[in-house]
Amino acid sequence: MIEISAVSKSYGSGRSAVTVLDRVSLTVERGEIAAVVGPSGAGKSTLAHCINLLVTPTSGQILVGGEDLTRLTGAALRTARRSIGTVFQGSSLLRRRTAAQNIALPLEYFGVTRAGQRARVGELLDMVGLADRADAYPSELSGGQRQRIGIARALALRPSVLLADEATSGLDPATTASILGLFKRIRDEFDLSIVLITHEMDVVRETADTVARLEGGRIVEAGSIAEVLTNPGSSLARELIPDRAHLAPAADETAWELVYSSAQVRSDWLLDVSDALNTRVGLLSATIEQVDGTGVGRLVVSIDSGLADAAVRDALSKAGLSGNPLGAHKRERSAA
Ligand SMILES: Nc1ncnc2c1ncn2[C@@H]1O[C@H](COP(=O)(O)OP(=O)(O)OP(=O)(O)O)[C@@H](O)[C@H]1O
Ligand SMILES: [Mg+2]
């Protein structure tokens, strides 16, 4: 488990000081994959560097297994670094070393014997499915294979936290999917806490348990994927499941945007809502995503404009859904 607690980072001092991270807090349990998203310049990589102790936070704590890593120096810091493995964008392998020699780097650094290195590298190559490419140089590997070697290297010292900064950027969809599958497998096998920094929303939706959005150095929204997706006002939800074009409601109907989690609604909710309102409810667009075995629905329905918003909200909430009327359609009509 890793607890990032009120971490701030400023560069420069006095009037020229720039705050890149502003009291960022994030907890990632064992066995959990936490995504961090946000626009370019938001501070994502700076957060990554604080987590793996390449950069010392100006204030705040980074606790791994209850120990504050930001207070350590010298040998204690070097040992603590072992608990965090990092996978970078483009894997950053050394060109003049083979795949096996790249994986062995952290083992060499910590003085593991030759025989110990050979055994561990063999295990790691097997784990990432590249046992037959041990002697290949990075230039002889595909982008996805290089990334697998980078993951094997990050796992060499058996960390409890794996940090990935844009690890799938620039890979094609099939390769991205296979790398994400590998992350999930090693998460399950080693009960790792994984911090996945990415700008790819598909990656978040398909892999992460939780998501936090960083903007201007602050976390502006965070929660489990299901929580975020079932929050009707969430802008992260819109990024995770972009609005689809929906059919236009009939002239005497209003479009309502609804969200629900299948854990809270009956599968025949549409009938319940129709019955409660004593009117027909039409379907204009619908997306149901599987998140952790639960269905998360975001849809647009059409409902008789003659009904009061409050009555519609009431019927929806009784059925376990929440929603809002879309656009000014209804208002214009009532003004006319
Ligand atoms: N050493 C530094 N000195 C001063 N400013 C820095 C330093 N490192 C980063 N910054 C600034 O911190 C801000 C955040 O940078 P960071 O690389 O963390 O963003 P990011 O979210 O990773 O962006 P991207 O999505 O483009 O990778 C930027 O405005 C950057 O210019
Ligand atoms: Mg970055």
XYZ file of C-alpha atoms and ligand atoms in Angstrom:
368
model
C 0.000 0.000 0.000
C 1.196 3.510 -0.791
C -0.129 6.653 0.844
C 0.706 9.934 -0.793
C -0.192 12.528 1.778
C -0.447 16.273 1.049
C 2.549 16.233 -1.291
C 3.545 19.639 -2.643
C 6.418 20.486 -4.949
C 7.622 23.963 -5.826
C 10.508 24.953 -8.029
C 12.492 28.145 -7.496
C 12.050 30.398 -4.510
C 10.590 33.737 -3.489
C 8.630 35.563 -6.172
C 9.771 33.261 -8.942
C 8.589 30.103 -7.135
C 6.261 27.880 -9.135
C 4.045 25.343 -7.396
C 3.798 22.268 -9.585
C 2.055 20.013 -7.044
C -0.304 21.408 -4.454
C -1.167 19.141 -1.509
C -1.783 16.015 -3.552
C -3.142 13.066 -1.553
C -3.765 9.620 -2.943
C -3.910 6.164 -1.365
C -3.411 3.001 -3.369
C -4.220 -0.241 -1.574
C -2.443 -3.504 -2.246
C -3.902 -5.195 -5.282
C -5.309 -1.918 -6.573
C -4.612 -0.106 -9.827
C -4.972 3.669 -9.460
C -4.965 5.821 -12.579
C -3.815 9.431 -12.530
C -4.983 11.486 -15.492
C -4.790 15.139 -16.414
C -3.759 17.568 -19.129
C -0.180 18.118 -20.225
C 1.695 20.118 -17.609
C -0.712 19.137 -14.805
C 2.140 17.697 -12.743
C 1.695 13.972 -13.417
C 5.346 13.199 -14.111
C 6.431 15.403 -11.219
C 4.172 13.325 -8.984
C 5.744 10.168 -10.427
C 9.226 11.523 -9.652
C 8.161 12.339 -6.099
C 6.770 8.829 -5.679
C 9.913 7.090 -6.846
C 12.059 9.561 -4.909
C 13.921 11.035 -7.868
C 12.567 14.374 -6.677
C 12.124 15.365 -3.025
C 8.723 16.881 -2.310
C 8.757 20.389 -0.810
C 6.310 19.104 1.798
C 4.113 16.102 2.458
C 4.749 12.411 2.917
C 5.077 9.305 0.785
C 4.340 6.296 2.970
C 5.009 2.768 1.777
C 4.078 0.091 4.288
C 3.708 2.881 6.863
C 7.255 4.225 6.413
C 7.732 7.832 5.259
C 10.186 7.587 2.373
C 10.689 11.339 2.105
C 12.587 11.366 5.427
C 15.175 8.818 4.393
C 18.696 9.524 3.155
C 21.756 7.522 2.132
C 21.623 3.761 2.470
C 18.112 3.771 3.952
C 16.844 5.723 0.935
C 18.542 3.350 -1.500
C 16.908 0.391 0.206
C 13.505 2.089 0.315
C 13.711 2.747 -3.428
C 13.570 -1.015 -3.930
C 9.952 -1.032 -2.826
C 8.959 1.075 -5.856
C 9.452 -0.183 -9.395
C 9.091 2.272 -12.272
C 8.134 1.724 -15.898
C 8.741 4.718 -18.131
C 7.341 5.739 -21.474
C 9.293 4.014 -24.240
C 10.828 1.772 -21.539
C 14.210 3.620 -21.594
C 16.337 0.498 -21.991
C 20.105 0.782 -22.381
C 20.845 0.299 -26.070
C 24.148 -1.492 -25.645
C 22.760 -4.092 -23.290
C 20.688 -7.127 -24.180
C 17.176 -7.628 -22.837
C 18.533 -9.922 -20.106
C 21.319 -7.477 -19.185
C 18.808 -4.632 -18.954
C 16.630 -6.630 -16.586
C 19.712 -7.493 -14.516
C 20.664 -3.815 -13.951
C 18.882 -3.275 -10.628
C 20.096 -6.676 -9.418
C 23.711 -5.729 -10.215
C 23.247 -2.408 -8.472
C 22.140 -4.153 -5.303
C 24.999 -6.632 -5.445
C 23.060 -9.800 -6.247
C 25.448 -12.649 -7.180
C 25.877 -13.665 -10.828
C 24.026 -16.915 -10.240
C 21.258 -15.083 -8.372
C 20.971 -12.591 -11.216
C 20.758 -15.325 -13.841
C 17.992 -17.143 -11.982
C 15.945 -14.011 -11.309
C 16.306 -12.703 -14.883
C 15.131 -16.086 -16.175
C 12.020 -15.918 -13.985
C 11.270 -12.362 -15.056
C 11.709 -13.127 -18.772
C 9.261 -16.025 -18.358
C 6.810 -13.804 -16.534
C 6.686 -11.277 -19.375
C 6.647 -13.987 -22.043
C 10.000 -13.155 -23.615
C 12.243 -16.039 -22.525
C 13.280 -16.554 -26.142
C 14.432 -12.928 -26.570
C 16.924 -12.792 -23.698
C 19.896 -11.985 -25.936
C 18.156 -9.483 -28.197
C 19.220 -5.825 -28.106
C 16.508 -3.182 -27.650
C 16.745 -2.182 -31.331
C 15.828 -5.767 -32.238
C 12.630 -5.708 -30.159
C 9.198 -4.265 -30.943
C 7.851 -1.378 -28.868
C 5.599 -3.738 -26.911
C 8.465 -6.157 -26.276
C 10.709 -3.322 -25.064
C 7.952 -2.269 -22.692
C 7.691 -5.858 -21.377
C 11.430 -5.844 -20.702
C 10.996 -2.497 -18.927
C 8.267 -4.048 -16.761
C 10.446 -7.067 -15.977
C 13.275 -4.708 -14.942
C 10.899 -2.720 -12.738
C 9.861 -5.943 -10.970
C 13.405 -7.289 -10.528
C 13.712 -6.251 -6.877
C 10.198 -7.430 -5.939
C 8.698 -3.994 -5.277
C 5.338 -3.583 -3.557
C 4.477 -0.543 -5.679
C 4.702 -0.323 -9.449
C 4.658 3.106 -11.018
C 4.004 3.493 -14.744
C 4.280 6.905 -16.416
C 2.664 6.794 -19.877
C 3.782 3.176 -20.214
C 1.466 2.475 -23.140
C 1.773 5.791 -24.980
C 2.677 5.290 -28.598
C 1.724 1.598 -28.666
C -0.972 0.308 -31.008
C -4.305 -0.795 -29.458
C -3.560 -4.540 -29.503
C -0.126 -4.060 -27.913
C -1.606 -1.649 -25.358
C -4.215 -4.273 -24.451
C -1.556 -6.937 -23.965
C 0.560 -4.641 -21.750
C -2.529 -3.772 -19.678
C -3.284 -7.474 -19.370
C 0.258 -7.974 -18.069
C -0.224 -5.189 -15.479
C -3.398 -6.865 -14.210
C -1.745 -10.271 -14.074
C 1.259 -9.067 -12.059
C -1.026 -7.007 -9.833
C -2.969 -10.177 -9.001
C 0.097 -12.370 -8.681
C 2.128 -10.064 -6.417
C -0.642 -8.061 -4.783
C 1.013 -4.898 -6.094
C -0.209 -1.338 -5.722
C 0.005 0.070 -9.247
C -0.017 3.788 -10.053
C -0.845 4.214 -13.723
C -0.201 7.673 -15.114
C -1.807 8.079 -18.492
C -3.663 10.409 -20.787
C -5.499 7.500 -22.440
C -9.046 7.169 -21.080
C -9.526 3.716 -22.611
C -6.621 2.545 -20.488
C -8.277 3.934 -17.363
C -11.681 2.431 -18.082
C -10.313 -0.979 -18.905
C -7.655 -1.316 -16.230
C -7.983 0.978 -13.246
C -9.915 0.481 -10.015
C -9.737 4.155 -9.104
C -8.992 7.359 -10.974
C -7.790 10.791 -9.912
C -7.697 13.831 -12.151
C -4.802 16.205 -11.653
C -5.175 19.746 -12.949
C -2.767 22.595 -12.256
C -1.063 20.465 -9.597
C -4.247 19.668 -7.672
C -6.499 16.648 -7.582
C -9.808 18.030 -8.792
C -11.780 14.794 -8.911
C -11.150 11.268 -7.626
C -12.952 8.052 -6.800
C -13.531 4.479 -7.858
C -14.343 4.123 -11.539
C -17.916 3.115 -10.669
C -18.335 6.131 -8.348
C -17.074 8.528 -10.976
C -19.188 7.024 -13.744
C -22.394 7.125 -11.716
C -21.882 10.741 -10.670
C -24.157 12.710 -13.011
C -22.111 15.924 -12.730
C -18.704 14.319 -13.247
C -16.520 15.690 -16.024
C -14.206 12.698 -15.640
C -17.167 10.443 -16.403
C -17.660 12.296 -19.682
C -14.044 11.662 -20.569
C -14.307 7.997 -19.616
C -17.516 7.439 -21.559
C -17.773 10.253 -24.078
C -21.236 11.481 -24.894
C -22.599 9.777 -27.954
C -24.849 11.538 -30.364
C -28.392 10.760 -29.304
C -31.643 10.737 -31.247
C -33.737 13.891 -30.976
C -36.718 13.724 -28.614
C -40.187 14.243 -30.098
C -41.549 17.810 -30.088
C -43.497 17.295 -26.865
C -40.718 15.392 -25.106
C -37.589 16.360 -23.190
C -34.276 14.512 -23.352
C -32.992 13.428 -19.941
C -29.453 12.253 -19.313
C -29.370 9.414 -16.778
C -26.693 7.452 -14.982
C -27.044 4.317 -12.925
C -25.175 1.376 -11.533
C -26.698 -2.067 -12.041
C -25.943 -2.744 -8.368
C -28.648 -0.243 -7.464
C -31.312 -0.655 -10.138
C -33.497 -3.482 -11.360
C -32.880 -4.481 -14.952
C -36.465 -3.512 -15.810
C -36.123 0.027 -14.389
C -37.406 1.528 -17.639
C -40.822 -0.018 -16.963
C -40.743 1.081 -13.319
C -40.090 4.671 -14.347
C -42.780 4.543 -17.056
C -45.281 3.173 -14.553
C -44.378 5.684 -11.871
C -44.811 8.580 -14.288
C -47.703 6.970 -16.145
C -46.089 7.809 -19.471
C -43.888 6.153 -22.075
C -40.131 6.566 -21.704
C -38.188 6.423 -24.978
C -34.547 5.436 -25.418
C -32.436 7.921 -27.412
C -28.940 6.552 -26.693
C -27.396 4.149 -24.205
C -24.001 2.896 -23.107
C -23.587 0.192 -20.492
C -20.015 -0.544 -19.446
C -18.886 -3.413 -17.252
C -16.877 -2.045 -14.356
C -15.717 -4.570 -11.762
C -18.572 -6.901 -12.587
C -21.131 -4.103 -12.259
C -22.939 -2.501 -15.156
C -22.640 1.267 -15.335
C -25.222 2.855 -17.589
C -25.182 6.336 -19.106
C -28.093 7.019 -21.333
C -30.404 9.585 -22.794
C -34.157 8.990 -22.653
C -37.147 11.018 -23.789
C -39.883 11.887 -21.323
C -43.106 13.861 -21.786
C -42.262 17.574 -21.413
C -45.535 18.166 -19.597
C -44.229 16.443 -16.474
C -42.607 18.556 -13.784
C -38.847 18.058 -13.426
C -39.314 17.281 -9.747
C -41.779 14.475 -10.505
C -39.377 12.959 -13.048
C -36.442 13.190 -10.628
C -38.527 11.552 -7.943
C -39.518 8.617 -10.174
C -35.907 8.215 -11.300
C -34.492 8.259 -7.814
C -37.090 5.706 -6.616
C -35.820 3.401 -9.363
C -32.195 4.059 -8.280
C -31.150 6.387 -11.114
C -30.128 10.002 -11.185
C -30.346 12.400 -14.069
C -30.865 15.855 -15.462
C -32.861 17.286 -18.363
C -30.619 18.063 -21.306
C -30.417 21.436 -23.016
C -32.902 24.267 -23.117
C -35.521 22.388 -25.137
C -38.079 22.275 -22.357
C -37.479 25.822 -21.133
C -37.893 27.260 -24.641
C -41.153 25.422 -25.112
C -42.574 26.566 -21.819
C -41.524 30.137 -22.622
C -43.243 29.984 -26.031
N 12.699 20.951 -12.778
C 11.693 21.800 -13.008
N 11.820 23.119 -12.796
C 10.795 23.963 -13.023
N 9.588 23.592 -13.474
C 9.392 22.294 -13.715
C 10.416 21.319 -13.487
N 9.926 20.095 -13.816
C 8.648 20.307 -14.215
N 8.327 21.619 -14.165
C 7.022 22.207 -14.520
O 6.019 21.493 -13.831
C 4.831 21.422 -14.594
C 4.335 19.995 -14.607
O 5.208 19.190 -15.374
P 5.004 17.618 -15.518
O 6.091 17.095 -16.381
O 4.855 17.025 -14.170
O 3.609 17.564 -16.272
P 2.818 16.288 -16.853
O 1.468 16.326 -16.255
O 3.633 15.065 -16.693
O 2.684 16.662 -18.401
P 2.706 15.688 -19.696
O 1.303 15.129 -19.808
O 3.004 16.621 -20.810
O 3.743 14.637 -19.485
C 5.172 21.996 -15.959
O 4.644 23.300 -16.026
C 6.668 21.994 -15.973
O 7.138 23.052 -16.763
Mg 4.480 13.678 -18.000
